[in-house]
Amino acid sequence: MSDGEYIVEMRNITKRFPGIVANDGISLGIRGGEIFAFLGENGAGKSTLMSMLFGMYEPDEGEIFIRGEKVTLSSSNAAAALNIGMVHQHFKLISNYTIAENIVLGIEPLKKAAGLFPCVDIKTAEKKIRDLSKSYGLEVDPTLRIEQVNVSTQQRVEILKMLYREAEILIFDEPTAVLTPQEIEFLLEIMGELRKKGKTIILITHKLEEIKQIADRCAILRRGKLIKVLPVKDASTQELANLMVGREVSMSLEKTPSRFGDVVLEVEGLTVRNEDHFEVVKDVSFSIRGGEIFAIAGVSGNGQIEIADAIAGLAKPHRGRISLKGQDIAGDSIRARTEAGIAYIPEDRQKYGVILDFTLGENLGIKKYYVPPFSEGGVLRPEGFRQFAEDLIVRYDIRSGEGAKTPTRSMSGGNQQKAIVAREIALDSDLLIFVQPTRGLDIGAIENIQKQILDERDRGKAVLLISLELDEVMGLADTIGVIFNGELLKVSPAGELSTEEVGKYMMGVKG
Ligand SMILES: Nc1ncnc2c1ncn2[C@@H]1O[C@H](COP(=O)(O)OP(=O)(O)OP(=O)(O)O)[C@@H](O)[C@H]1O
Ligand SMILES: [Mg+2]
C-alpha cells in the first residue's frame, strides 16, 4: 500500500535498454485531479516512464501503485482496466480504417442485423464520436479513413479515442507538437475542463509556456534520472529550462544580415489538386535566392504541405512550373530531385523520413547509399556509413543507446527528428525544404537546429521553411509568405511585417 495521497505512485523505477539506462531509480507521486507535467531533453526517458504506466513495458526494478494498490501493468489492457489512457507521441492508428473504426477498435458497440446477427454498430459509434468531438472542440469527420486526413487530425483522433474510453488517468505524450496555436489553446482548455471533472492528467511537453499555463506540478528528468519535482507557479520558464538542460540556456537567436545570391528555386503558377480534385494550392508563385530563408506561415491545412510535397516530388502538380537553378524539375522523380540538389524534411517523418527497421547509421546514409563513402563499385561499405554517422551523431547531439548501430525504432522521438535534420543538411543541397524542423525537440536541440539552419543560409543555401510556430518563422525568415486557403496572400521581407500582421493574413484578412 502507498499512503493514499497519490493516485499514481512510482517507487524506484529502473528501466534499461541495450546501452542505456532509460529510467534510473525514479520515485514520484501524482495526485488525483492534478495536471502533472514531465519536462526533459530528448531521450531523457519521459516516454519510457509513461509507457510503463500504460503497460507497454514492465520496469526492470521498482513498483507502481495505482490508487494505493500495488499493480503489475503487463499490458495496455491491464492499464485500461485501471482507467489509464495514453495518447502516444507517434500515433498508433490503422491508416485504411475510418476514424470511427479506429476509435472503437477493440470495444465496438454491437447491434443485431435483421434482429439476429451481432454486427458492429458503427452508426452509433459515429454519433457518439460526433458528440464528443463537438463538446471538446476536436473536429473530425468519423467516416473518413486515417490515410485521408492530415497529421493534426490524426492527433485529434488519438485524443478522442482516449476520451471515448472514459479514462480517468490521461497520459498525453507531446499532444501539442502537431497542433496549431489555436488548437493548442483549445486542448489546454479541454485539459482544464477535464481537471475540473476530477480527471488526472499527465502531460509530456517541450513547451515551457504550456507547462506554465496549465500544469500544477512538473517533474524534470535528465538522462534517465529524476532531477526535481516542483510546483509550477514557483518557477520561471528560464529556471525550468536550465534545470532541464543542466546549464544556462539562451533563448534568443543571433542572425546576421542577409546576403542574397542567385535565384535557386522558382515556382510559377503552381496548382495542386487533392484526391477529390479540389484545388489545395492555387496558382502560387514565388522564388527563393541563395542565402535566403523563405518561410511560409499559415494555419495548418492551408496548402503549405502540398507546396513542399510538389517541389520535393511527393505530390504531382496539376499545373505550374518548378525550376531549380534554371532547370525545370516538375517531371523528375524524387531521387532525381535529390540529386539535382533538394533536401527535404517532410511533415510525417515516420512515413517518409526514416525507415524504422534500419539502424541509425543506415538511416543517416540512406539517401546516398550508392555513392562513396557508402559504397564502392556497387558494394556497400559499412565502415563508410559508420564514420559518416558518428560525425553527425556528435554534431547534432543525437542520443541513443548504441550509437550508429541503434535500431531507429527504439530511439526517442526527438532524437529521430534530430537524425533526419542532420541527414538532410549533410546532403549539402542547394535547396533545403524544412517542414516543422524543430517539432518535438527540446529547447537545447531547437537552439542547435535553428543555428544550423542559419549557418546553411549563411553558406548560401536557399531554405524553404514551413512552420506552424510563428516565433520560429519570425526568428528565422528573411522573407515571409503567408498562405491562406491555398493562396499566397502576402509575400514580404520579414522586417516589414509584424507578428500581428502575419497573424491577420493567416486568418485570411487581406490588406
Ligand atoms: N524500445 C526501446 N529499445 C531500446 N532503447 C529504447 C527503447 N525505448 C527507448 N529507448 C531509449 O531510451 C532512452 C529514453 O527514450 P524516451 O523515448 O523515453 O525519451 P524521451 O524523454 O521521451 O525523449 P523525446 O523527448 O525525444 O521523446 C532513449 O535513449 C532511447 O533511445
Ligand atoms: Mg518521448
Coordinates of C-alpha atoms and ligand atoms in Angstrom, one line a residue:
M1 CA 0.0 0.0 0.0
S2 CA 1.0 3.6 -0.5
D3 CA -0.2 6.3 1.8
G4 CA -3.2 7.3 -0.3
E5 CA -2.0 10.8 -1.1
Y6 CA -1.3 9.8 -4.7
I7 CA -3.4 8.2 -7.4
V8 CA -0.2 7.1 -9.2
E9 CA 2.9 6.3 -7.3
M10 CA 6.2 5.1 -8.7
R11 CA 8.9 3.8 -6.4
N12 CA 12.5 3.2 -7.6
I13 CA 11.6 2.6 -11.2
T14 CA 14.5 1.5 -13.3
K15 CA 14.3 0.5 -17.0
R16 CA 17.3 -0.5 -19.0
F17 CA 17.7 -0.9 -22.8
P18 CA 20.8 -2.0 -24.7
G19 CA 23.5 0.5 -23.9
I20 CA 21.4 2.8 -21.8
V21 CA 19.5 3.2 -18.5
A22 CA 16.4 5.0 -19.7
N23 CA 14.9 5.4 -16.2
D24 CA 17.2 5.3 -13.2
G25 CA 15.6 4.7 -9.8
I26 CA 12.7 7.1 -10.3
S27 CA 10.3 7.7 -7.4
L28 CA 7.4 10.1 -7.6
G29 CA 3.8 10.5 -6.8
I30 CA 1.0 12.1 -8.9
R31 CA -2.1 13.4 -7.1
G32 CA -5.7 12.7 -8.2
G33 CA -7.1 15.6 -10.2
E34 CA -3.9 17.4 -10.9
I35 CA -2.1 18.2 -14.1
F36 CA 1.3 16.8 -13.8
A37 CA 3.9 17.7 -16.4
F38 CA 7.1 16.0 -17.4
L39 CA 9.9 18.0 -18.8
G40 CA 13.3 16.7 -20.1
E41 CA 15.6 16.7 -23.0
N42 CA 15.1 14.4 -26.0
G43 CA 16.0 11.0 -24.8
A44 CA 15.7 11.8 -21.1
G45 CA 13.3 8.9 -20.5
K46 CA 9.8 10.6 -20.4
S47 CA 8.0 8.4 -22.9
T48 CA 9.6 5.3 -21.4
L49 CA 8.4 6.1 -17.9
M50 CA 4.9 6.8 -19.1
S51 CA 4.9 3.7 -21.3
M52 CA 5.4 1.6 -18.2
L53 CA 2.4 3.3 -16.6
F54 CA 0.5 2.4 -19.7
G55 CA 1.6 -1.2 -19.5
M56 CA 3.7 -1.2 -22.7
Y57 CA 6.9 -2.2 -20.9
E58 CA 7.5 -3.6 -17.4
P59 CA 10.1 -2.0 -15.2
D60 CA 13.3 -3.9 -14.5
E61 CA 13.1 -2.7 -10.9
G62 CA 10.7 -0.8 -8.8
E63 CA 7.0 -0.7 -8.0
I64 CA 3.9 1.1 -9.3
F65 CA 0.9 1.8 -7.1
I66 CA -2.5 2.9 -8.5
R67 CA -5.0 4.3 -6.0
G68 CA -2.8 2.9 -3.3
E69 CA -2.8 -0.6 -4.7
K70 CA 0.4 -2.2 -6.0
V71 CA -0.2 -3.2 -9.6
T72 CA 1.5 -5.1 -12.3
L73 CA 0.8 -3.4 -15.6
S74 CA 1.7 -6.2 -18.0
S75 CA -0.3 -4.9 -21.0
S76 CA -2.1 -1.8 -22.1
N77 CA -5.4 -3.7 -21.5
A78 CA -4.3 -4.0 -17.9
A79 CA -3.7 -0.3 -17.8
A80 CA -7.0 0.5 -19.5
A81 CA -8.8 -1.7 -16.9
L82 CA -7.4 0.7 -14.3
N83 CA -8.8 3.6 -16.4
I84 CA -5.4 4.7 -17.6
G85 CA -5.3 6.1 -21.2
M86 CA -2.5 7.3 -23.3
V87 CA -2.1 9.4 -26.4
H88 CA 1.2 8.3 -27.8
Q89 CA 3.9 10.5 -29.3
H90 CA 3.7 8.5 -32.5
F91 CA 0.2 7.6 -33.5
K92 CA -1.0 4.1 -33.4
L93 CA -3.7 4.3 -35.9
I94 CA -4.6 2.0 -38.8
S95 CA -4.5 4.0 -41.9
N96 CA -7.0 2.2 -44.0
Y97 CA -9.6 2.1 -41.3
T98 CA -12.0 5.0 -40.7
I99 CA -11.7 7.4 -37.8
A100 CA -14.7 5.8 -36.1
E101 CA -13.3 2.3 -36.6
N102 CA -10.0 3.3 -35.1
I103 CA -11.7 4.9 -32.1
V104 CA -13.9 2.0 -31.3
L105 CA -11.3 -0.7 -32.1
G106 CA -11.5 -3.4 -29.6
I107 CA -14.6 -2.1 -27.8
E108 CA -17.0 -1.9 -30.8
P109 CA -20.7 -1.3 -29.9
L110 CA -22.8 -4.2 -31.4
K111 CA -26.3 -4.3 -32.8
K112 CA -28.2 -7.2 -34.2
A113 CA -28.5 -7.2 -38.0
A114 CA -32.0 -8.2 -39.1
G115 CA -32.7 -8.6 -35.4
L116 CA -30.4 -11.7 -35.4
F117 CA -26.7 -11.5 -36.1
P118 CA -24.5 -9.3 -33.9
C119 CA -22.5 -6.8 -36.0
V120 CA -20.6 -3.6 -35.4
D121 CA -22.9 -0.7 -34.9
I122 CA -20.7 1.9 -36.5
K123 CA -23.5 4.5 -36.8
T124 CA -24.0 4.6 -33.0
A125 CA -20.2 4.9 -32.6
E126 CA -20.1 7.7 -35.2
K127 CA -22.8 9.6 -33.4
K128 CA -21.1 9.3 -30.0
I129 CA -17.8 10.4 -31.6
R130 CA -19.5 13.4 -33.2
D131 CA -20.9 14.4 -29.9
L132 CA -17.6 14.0 -28.2
S133 CA -15.7 15.9 -30.8
K134 CA -18.3 18.7 -30.6
S135 CA -18.2 19.0 -26.9
Y136 CA -14.4 19.1 -26.8
G137 CA -13.9 21.2 -30.0
L138 CA -11.9 18.4 -31.5
E139 CA -13.4 18.4 -35.0
V140 CA -13.2 15.2 -37.1
D141 CA -15.4 13.5 -39.7
P142 CA -15.6 10.0 -38.3
T143 CA -16.4 8.5 -41.7
L144 CA -13.0 9.5 -43.2
R145 CA -10.1 7.0 -43.4
I146 CA -7.0 7.9 -41.4
E147 CA -5.0 8.0 -44.7
Q148 CA -7.3 10.8 -45.9
V149 CA -6.6 13.1 -43.0
N150 CA -3.5 15.1 -42.0
V151 CA -1.3 14.7 -39.0
S152 CA -3.1 17.1 -36.8
T153 CA -6.5 15.4 -37.4
Q154 CA -4.8 12.0 -36.6
Q155 CA -3.7 13.5 -33.3
R156 CA -7.3 14.6 -32.6
V157 CA -8.4 11.0 -33.3
E158 CA -5.9 9.7 -30.7
I159 CA -7.3 12.1 -28.1
L160 CA -10.9 11.2 -28.9
K161 CA -10.0 7.6 -28.7
M162 CA -8.9 8.1 -25.1
L163 CA -11.9 10.2 -24.2
Y164 CA -14.2 7.6 -25.8
R165 CA -12.8 5.0 -23.4
E166 CA -13.6 7.3 -20.4
A167 CA -10.1 7.1 -19.0
E168 CA -9.6 8.7 -15.6
I169 CA -5.8 9.0 -15.7
L170 CA -4.9 10.6 -19.0
I171 CA -1.4 10.5 -20.3
F172 CA -0.6 12.9 -23.1
D173 CA 2.8 12.4 -24.8
E174 CA 3.6 15.6 -26.6
P175 CA 0.0 16.1 -27.7
T176 CA 0.5 19.7 -28.9
A177 CA 3.6 19.1 -31.1
V178 CA 1.4 18.7 -34.2
L179 CA -1.4 21.2 -33.3
T180 CA -1.8 24.8 -34.4
P181 CA -1.7 27.5 -31.8
Q182 CA -5.5 27.8 -31.8
E183 CA -5.8 24.0 -31.4
I184 CA -3.3 24.1 -28.6
E185 CA -5.3 26.7 -26.8
F186 CA -8.4 24.5 -27.2
L187 CA -6.6 21.5 -25.9
L188 CA -5.3 23.3 -22.9
E189 CA -8.8 24.4 -22.1
I190 CA -10.0 20.9 -22.5
M191 CA -7.4 19.7 -20.1
G192 CA -8.5 22.4 -17.6
E193 CA -12.1 21.1 -18.0
L194 CA -11.0 17.5 -17.5
R195 CA -9.2 18.5 -14.3
K196 CA -12.4 20.2 -13.1
K197 CA -14.2 16.9 -13.6
G198 CA -11.6 15.2 -11.4
K199 CA -9.5 13.5 -14.0
T200 CA -5.8 13.3 -13.5
I201 CA -3.7 14.5 -16.4
I202 CA -0.1 13.7 -17.2
L203 CA 1.4 15.9 -19.8
I204 CA 4.7 15.4 -21.5
T205 CA 5.7 18.5 -23.4
H206 CA 8.7 20.5 -24.5
K207 CA 6.8 23.7 -24.5
L208 CA 7.5 25.6 -21.3
E209 CA 4.7 28.0 -21.8
E210 CA 2.2 25.2 -21.8
I211 CA 3.5 23.9 -18.5
K212 CA 3.4 27.4 -17.0
Q213 CA -0.1 27.9 -18.3
I214 CA -1.8 24.6 -17.3
A215 CA 0.3 22.3 -15.1
D216 CA 0.1 22.2 -11.3
R217 CA 3.4 20.4 -10.8
C218 CA 6.3 19.5 -13.0
A219 CA 8.9 16.7 -12.9
I220 CA 12.2 17.3 -14.6
L221 CA 14.2 14.3 -15.9
R222 CA 17.7 14.4 -17.2
R223 CA 19.5 11.4 -18.7
G224 CA 17.2 8.9 -17.0
K225 CA 17.3 10.5 -13.6
L226 CA 14.6 12.5 -11.7
I227 CA 16.2 15.9 -11.0
K228 CA 13.3 17.6 -9.3
V229 CA 9.6 17.8 -8.8
L230 CA 8.3 21.3 -8.2
P231 CA 5.1 23.3 -8.2
V232 CA 5.0 25.2 -11.5
K233 CA 3.9 28.5 -10.0
D234 CA 7.2 28.8 -8.1
A235 CA 9.4 28.5 -11.2
S236 CA 10.1 30.7 -14.2
T237 CA 10.4 29.2 -17.7
Q238 CA 14.1 30.1 -17.7
E239 CA 14.6 28.2 -14.4
L240 CA 12.7 25.2 -15.8
A241 CA 14.8 25.3 -19.0
N242 CA 18.1 25.5 -17.0
L243 CA 17.1 22.6 -14.7
M244 CA 16.2 20.5 -17.7
V245 CA 19.4 21.0 -19.7
G246 CA 21.7 21.3 -16.7
R247 CA 23.2 24.6 -17.9
E248 CA 22.2 28.1 -18.7
V249 CA 20.2 28.1 -22.0
S250 CA 20.0 31.2 -24.2
M251 CA 16.5 31.7 -25.5
S252 CA 17.3 34.1 -28.3
L253 CA 18.7 33.8 -31.8
E254 CA 21.5 35.7 -33.4
K255 CA 21.1 36.4 -37.1
T256 CA 23.5 38.1 -39.4
P257 CA 22.2 40.5 -42.1
S258 CA 21.1 38.6 -45.3
R259 CA 23.3 38.4 -48.4
F260 CA 21.3 37.1 -51.2
G261 CA 22.7 35.2 -54.2
D262 CA 21.1 33.9 -57.4
V263 CA 17.7 32.5 -57.6
V264 CA 17.8 28.8 -56.7
L265 CA 14.1 27.9 -56.7
E266 CA 11.4 29.4 -58.9
V267 CA 7.8 28.3 -58.6
E268 CA 5.3 29.7 -61.1
G269 CA 1.6 29.2 -61.2
L270 CA 1.8 26.1 -59.1
T271 CA -1.6 24.5 -58.7
V272 CA -2.1 21.2 -56.8
R273 CA -5.3 19.3 -56.5
N274 CA -6.1 16.7 -53.8
E275 CA -7.7 13.3 -54.3
D276 CA -11.1 14.9 -54.6
H277 CA -9.9 17.2 -57.4
F278 CA -10.1 20.2 -55.1
E279 CA -7.5 22.9 -55.6
V280 CA -5.5 23.0 -52.4
V281 CA -2.7 25.1 -53.9
K282 CA -3.9 27.8 -56.2
D283 CA -1.7 29.5 -58.7
V284 CA 1.2 30.1 -56.3
S285 CA 4.3 31.8 -57.5
F286 CA 7.5 32.7 -55.5
S287 CA 11.2 32.4 -55.8
I288 CA 14.0 31.8 -53.3
R289 CA 17.6 33.0 -53.7
G290 CA 20.7 31.5 -52.3
G291 CA 21.3 32.8 -48.8
E292 CA 17.6 33.3 -48.2
I293 CA 15.2 31.7 -45.8
F294 CA 11.7 31.9 -47.3
A295 CA 9.2 31.0 -44.7
I296 CA 5.6 30.1 -45.4
A297 CA 3.4 31.0 -42.5
G298 CA -0.1 29.7 -42.2
V299 CA -2.6 27.8 -40.2
S300 CA -2.1 24.1 -40.8
G301 CA -4.1 22.6 -43.7
N302 CA -3.9 25.7 -46.0
G303 CA -1.8 24.1 -48.7
Q304 CA 1.7 24.6 -47.4
I305 CA 2.5 20.9 -47.1
E306 CA 1.3 20.4 -50.7
I307 CA 3.6 23.1 -51.9
A308 CA 6.6 21.4 -50.2
D309 CA 5.5 17.9 -51.5
A310 CA 5.1 19.2 -55.0
I311 CA 8.6 20.7 -55.0
A312 CA 10.2 17.6 -53.5
G313 CA 8.3 15.3 -55.9
L314 CA 5.9 13.6 -53.4
A315 CA 2.9 15.3 -55.0
K316 CA 2.1 15.8 -58.6
P317 CA 1.3 19.4 -59.5
H318 CA -1.8 19.9 -61.7
R319 CA -0.3 23.0 -63.3
G320 CA 2.7 25.2 -62.9
R321 CA 6.4 25.3 -63.3
I322 CA 9.0 24.4 -60.7
S323 CA 12.6 25.2 -61.6
L324 CA 15.8 24.6 -59.6
K325 CA 18.8 26.6 -60.7
G326 CA 17.0 27.3 -64.0
Q327 CA 16.2 23.6 -64.7
D328 CA 12.6 22.5 -64.9
I329 CA 12.2 19.7 -62.4
A330 CA 8.4 19.3 -62.3
G331 CA 8.5 15.9 -64.1
D332 CA 11.5 14.5 -62.3
S333 CA 11.5 11.6 -59.8
I334 CA 12.2 12.2 -56.1
R335 CA 15.6 10.7 -56.4
A336 CA 16.4 12.8 -59.4
R337 CA 15.4 15.9 -57.4
T338 CA 17.6 14.9 -54.5
E339 CA 20.5 14.6 -56.9
A340 CA 19.7 17.9 -58.5
G341 CA 20.0 19.5 -55.1
I342 CA 16.9 19.3 -52.9
A343 CA 16.9 18.2 -49.3
Y344 CA 13.5 17.6 -47.7
I345 CA 12.3 17.1 -44.1
P346 CA 8.7 16.0 -44.5
E347 CA 5.8 16.5 -42.2
D348 CA 5.2 12.8 -41.5
R349 CA 8.7 11.6 -40.6
Q350 CA 7.9 8.1 -39.6
K351 CA 6.3 7.6 -43.0
Y352 CA 8.7 9.4 -45.3
G353 CA 11.6 10.5 -43.1
V354 CA 13.2 7.3 -41.7
I355 CA 13.0 3.6 -42.1
L356 CA 12.3 2.5 -38.6
D357 CA 13.7 -1.0 -39.1
F358 CA 17.1 0.3 -40.2
T359 CA 19.8 1.4 -37.8
L360 CA 20.6 5.0 -37.1
G361 CA 23.7 4.7 -39.2
E362 CA 21.8 3.3 -42.2
N363 CA 19.2 6.0 -42.0
L364 CA 21.8 8.7 -41.9
G365 CA 23.5 7.4 -45.0
I366 CA 20.4 6.1 -46.8
K367 CA 20.0 9.0 -49.3
K368 CA 23.4 8.5 -50.8
Y369 CA 24.0 4.8 -50.2
Y370 CA 25.0 4.3 -53.9
V371 CA 28.0 6.7 -53.8
P372 CA 31.2 6.8 -51.8
P373 CA 31.9 6.7 -48.9
F374 CA 28.8 4.5 -48.5
S375 CA 29.5 2.1 -51.4
E376 CA 32.3 1.5 -53.8
G377 CA 32.0 -0.5 -57.1
G378 CA 28.4 -1.3 -56.2
V379 CA 29.3 -2.8 -52.8
L380 CA 28.1 -1.2 -49.6
R381 CA 30.8 -0.1 -47.1
P382 CA 29.6 -0.4 -43.5
E383 CA 32.7 1.5 -42.4
G384 CA 31.7 4.4 -44.6
F385 CA 28.2 4.5 -43.0
R386 CA 29.7 4.3 -39.5
Q387 CA 32.2 7.1 -39.8
F388 CA 29.6 9.4 -41.5
A389 CA 27.1 8.6 -38.8
E390 CA 29.5 9.1 -36.0
D391 CA 30.3 12.6 -37.2
L392 CA 26.6 13.6 -37.4
I393 CA 25.8 12.0 -34.1
V394 CA 28.3 14.3 -32.4
R395 CA 27.5 17.4 -34.3
Y396 CA 23.8 17.1 -33.7
D397 CA 23.9 15.5 -30.3
I398 CA 21.8 12.6 -31.4
R399 CA 21.3 10.5 -28.3
S400 CA 20.6 6.7 -28.3
G401 CA 21.7 3.5 -26.6
E402 CA 24.2 2.2 -29.1
G403 CA 25.3 5.0 -31.4
A404 CA 25.3 4.2 -35.2
K405 CA 24.1 0.7 -34.7
T406 CA 21.0 1.6 -32.6
P407 CA 17.7 0.4 -34.2
T408 CA 16.0 3.6 -35.3
R409 CA 12.6 2.4 -34.0
S410 CA 14.0 2.3 -30.4
M411 CA 15.2 5.9 -30.5
S412 CA 13.2 8.7 -28.7
G413 CA 11.0 10.9 -30.9
G414 CA 13.2 13.9 -30.7
N415 CA 16.4 12.0 -31.5
Q416 CA 14.8 10.5 -34.6
Q417 CA 13.9 14.0 -35.6
K418 CA 17.5 15.3 -35.0
A419 CA 18.7 12.4 -37.2
I420 CA 16.6 13.4 -40.1
V421 CA 17.6 17.1 -39.9
A422 CA 21.2 16.1 -39.7
R423 CA 21.0 13.8 -42.7
E424 CA 19.2 16.3 -44.8
I425 CA 21.6 19.1 -44.0
A426 CA 24.5 16.8 -44.7
L427 CA 23.3 16.3 -48.2
D428 CA 24.8 19.7 -48.9
S429 CA 21.9 20.5 -51.3
D430 CA 21.3 23.9 -52.8
L431 CA 17.7 23.9 -51.6
L432 CA 16.6 22.8 -48.2
I433 CA 12.9 22.3 -47.6
F434 CA 12.1 22.1 -43.9
V435 CA 8.7 21.3 -42.7
Q436 CA 8.4 21.9 -38.9
P437 CA 12.2 21.2 -38.4
T438 CA 12.1 21.6 -34.7
R439 CA 8.9 19.9 -33.8
G440 CA 9.2 17.7 -30.8
L441 CA 12.7 19.0 -29.9
D442 CA 13.8 20.2 -26.5
I443 CA 15.0 23.8 -26.1
G444 CA 18.7 23.0 -26.3
A445 CA 18.1 21.0 -29.5
I446 CA 15.9 23.7 -31.0
E447 CA 18.7 26.2 -30.4
N448 CA 21.2 23.9 -32.1
I449 CA 19.0 23.1 -35.2
Q450 CA 18.0 26.8 -35.7
K451 CA 21.7 27.7 -35.6
Q452 CA 22.4 25.1 -38.2
I453 CA 19.6 26.4 -40.5
L454 CA 21.0 29.9 -40.2
D455 CA 24.5 28.5 -40.9
E456 CA 23.2 26.9 -44.1
R457 CA 21.7 30.1 -45.2
D458 CA 24.9 31.9 -44.5
R459 CA 26.7 29.4 -46.6
G460 CA 24.5 30.5 -49.5
K461 CA 21.8 27.8 -49.4
A462 CA 18.2 28.5 -50.3
V463 CA 15.8 27.5 -47.5
L464 CA 12.1 26.9 -47.7
L465 CA 10.8 26.8 -44.1
I466 CA 7.3 25.7 -43.3
S467 CA 6.4 26.1 -39.7
L468 CA 3.3 26.5 -37.6
E469 CA 5.4 28.2 -35.0
L470 CA 5.1 31.9 -35.6
D471 CA 8.1 32.5 -33.4
E472 CA 10.2 30.3 -35.5
V473 CA 9.1 32.0 -38.7
M474 CA 9.7 35.5 -37.3
G475 CA 13.0 34.5 -35.8
L476 CA 14.5 32.8 -38.9
A477 CA 12.8 34.1 -42.1
D478 CA 14.3 36.7 -44.5
T479 CA 11.1 36.6 -46.5
I480 CA 7.7 35.6 -45.3
G481 CA 4.9 34.3 -47.5
V482 CA 1.5 33.9 -45.8
I483 CA -0.7 31.2 -47.1
F484 CA -4.4 31.1 -46.7
N485 CA -6.8 28.6 -48.4
G486 CA -4.2 27.6 -50.9
E487 CA -3.3 31.2 -52.0
L488 CA -0.2 33.1 -51.1
L489 CA -1.9 36.2 -49.8
K490 CA 1.2 38.2 -49.0
V491 CA 4.9 37.9 -49.7
S492 CA 7.1 40.4 -47.9
P493 CA 10.6 40.9 -46.5
A494 CA 10.5 39.7 -42.9
G495 CA 11.4 43.1 -41.4
E496 CA 8.3 44.7 -42.9
L497 CA 5.8 42.5 -41.3
S498 CA 4.9 42.4 -37.6
T499 CA 3.8 39.2 -35.9
E500 CA 0.3 40.7 -35.6
E501 CA 0.1 41.4 -39.4
V502 CA 1.3 37.9 -40.2
G503 CA -1.4 36.5 -37.8
K504 CA -4.1 38.6 -39.6
Y505 CA -3.1 37.3 -43.1
M506 CA -3.1 33.8 -41.7
M507 CA -6.7 34.3 -40.9
G508 CA -7.4 35.4 -44.4
V509 CA -7.7 39.1 -43.7
K510 CA -6.3 40.9 -46.7
G511 CA -4.7 44.4 -46.9
Ligands
LIG1 N1 12.3 0.0 -27.0 C1 13.5 0.6 -26.8 N2 14.6 -0.1 -27.1 C2 15.8 0.4 -26.9 N3 16.0 1.7 -26.4 C3 15.0 2.4 -26.1 C4 13.6 1.9 -26.3 N4 12.8 2.9 -25.9 C5 13.5 3.9 -25.5 N5 14.8 3.6 -25.6 C6 15.9 4.5 -25.3 O1 15.7 5.1 -24.0 C7 16.0 6.4 -23.9 C8 14.8 7.2 -23.5 O2 13.9 7.3 -24.5 P1 12.5 8.0 -24.4 O3 11.7 7.7 -25.6 O4 11.9 7.6 -23.1 O5 12.9 9.6 -24.3 P2 12.0 10.9 -24.2 O6 12.4 11.6 -23.0 O7 10.6 10.5 -24.4 O8 12.6 11.7 -25.5 P3 11.8 12.7 -26.6 O9 11.6 14.0 -26.0 O10 12.8 12.7 -27.7 O11 10.6 12.0 -27.0 C9 16.5 6.8 -25.3 O12 17.9 6.9 -25.3 C10 16.0 5.7 -26.2 O13 17.0 5.5 -27.3
MG2 MG 9.2 10.9 -26.0

